[in-house]
XYZ file of C-alpha atoms in Angstrom:
67
model
C 42.488 -4.661 0.894
C 38.963 -3.498 1.820
C 36.561 -5.456 3.388
C 32.897 -4.580 2.800
C 29.908 -6.143 4.973
C 26.810 -6.639 3.383
C 23.844 -6.970 5.857
C 20.239 -8.197 5.445
C 18.686 -5.989 8.524
C 16.376 -3.976 6.513
C 14.898 -6.839 4.653
C 14.524 -9.319 7.793
C 12.995 -6.223 9.824
C 10.368 -5.386 7.063
C 9.533 -9.079 6.539
C 9.031 -9.458 10.393
C 6.807 -6.372 10.310
C 8.829 -4.475 12.689
C 9.740 -0.849 13.035
C 13.391 0.578 13.447
C 12.729 1.788 16.846
C 11.290 -2.037 17.971
C 14.215 -3.393 16.724
C 16.613 -0.836 18.307
C 14.358 -1.515 21.800
C 14.842 -5.131 21.424
C 18.638 -5.190 20.953
C 19.540 -2.205 23.016
C 20.756 0.434 20.631
C 19.267 3.664 19.412
C 17.282 3.832 16.103
C 20.108 5.900 14.506
C 22.351 2.804 15.114
C 19.661 0.766 13.251
C 19.421 3.106 10.403
C 23.388 3.182 9.931
C 23.381 -0.575 10.227
C 20.697 -0.731 7.486
C 22.343 1.838 5.490
C 25.664 0.034 5.655
C 27.419 2.784 7.224
C 28.122 1.270 10.518
C 29.291 -2.269 11.388
C 28.213 -3.545 14.719
C 30.064 -5.194 17.096
C 30.008 -8.748 17.686
C 27.799 -8.549 20.650
C 25.052 -6.565 18.795
C 25.245 -8.797 15.759
C 24.695 -11.517 17.837
C 21.583 -9.939 19.747
C 20.238 -8.754 16.181
C 20.618 -12.605 14.804
C 18.949 -13.959 17.740
C 16.029 -11.500 17.204
C 15.436 -12.536 13.764
C 16.101 -16.302 14.842
C 18.868 -16.541 12.512
C 22.610 -16.773 12.703
C 25.118 -14.087 12.272
C 26.370 -15.323 9.402
C 23.102 -15.528 7.162
C 22.454 -11.667 8.335
C 25.888 -10.170 7.866
C 27.914 -11.168 4.736
C 31.742 -10.415 3.970
C 32.240 -9.456 0.574
């Protein structure tokens, strides 16, 4: 069974008006990591998912959805 994780990082980031670089700096990763997350090519660690959720003042469950 394959588990897919859908995320809403791109939508939240553009709604908030921040660049990939700004988000990356805020959560302590590279811009390339943010690109990979937004494209669905990389599932972040639990710690990174929490940091992203805190940045957007949201919950991990609202940003990252298991399908």
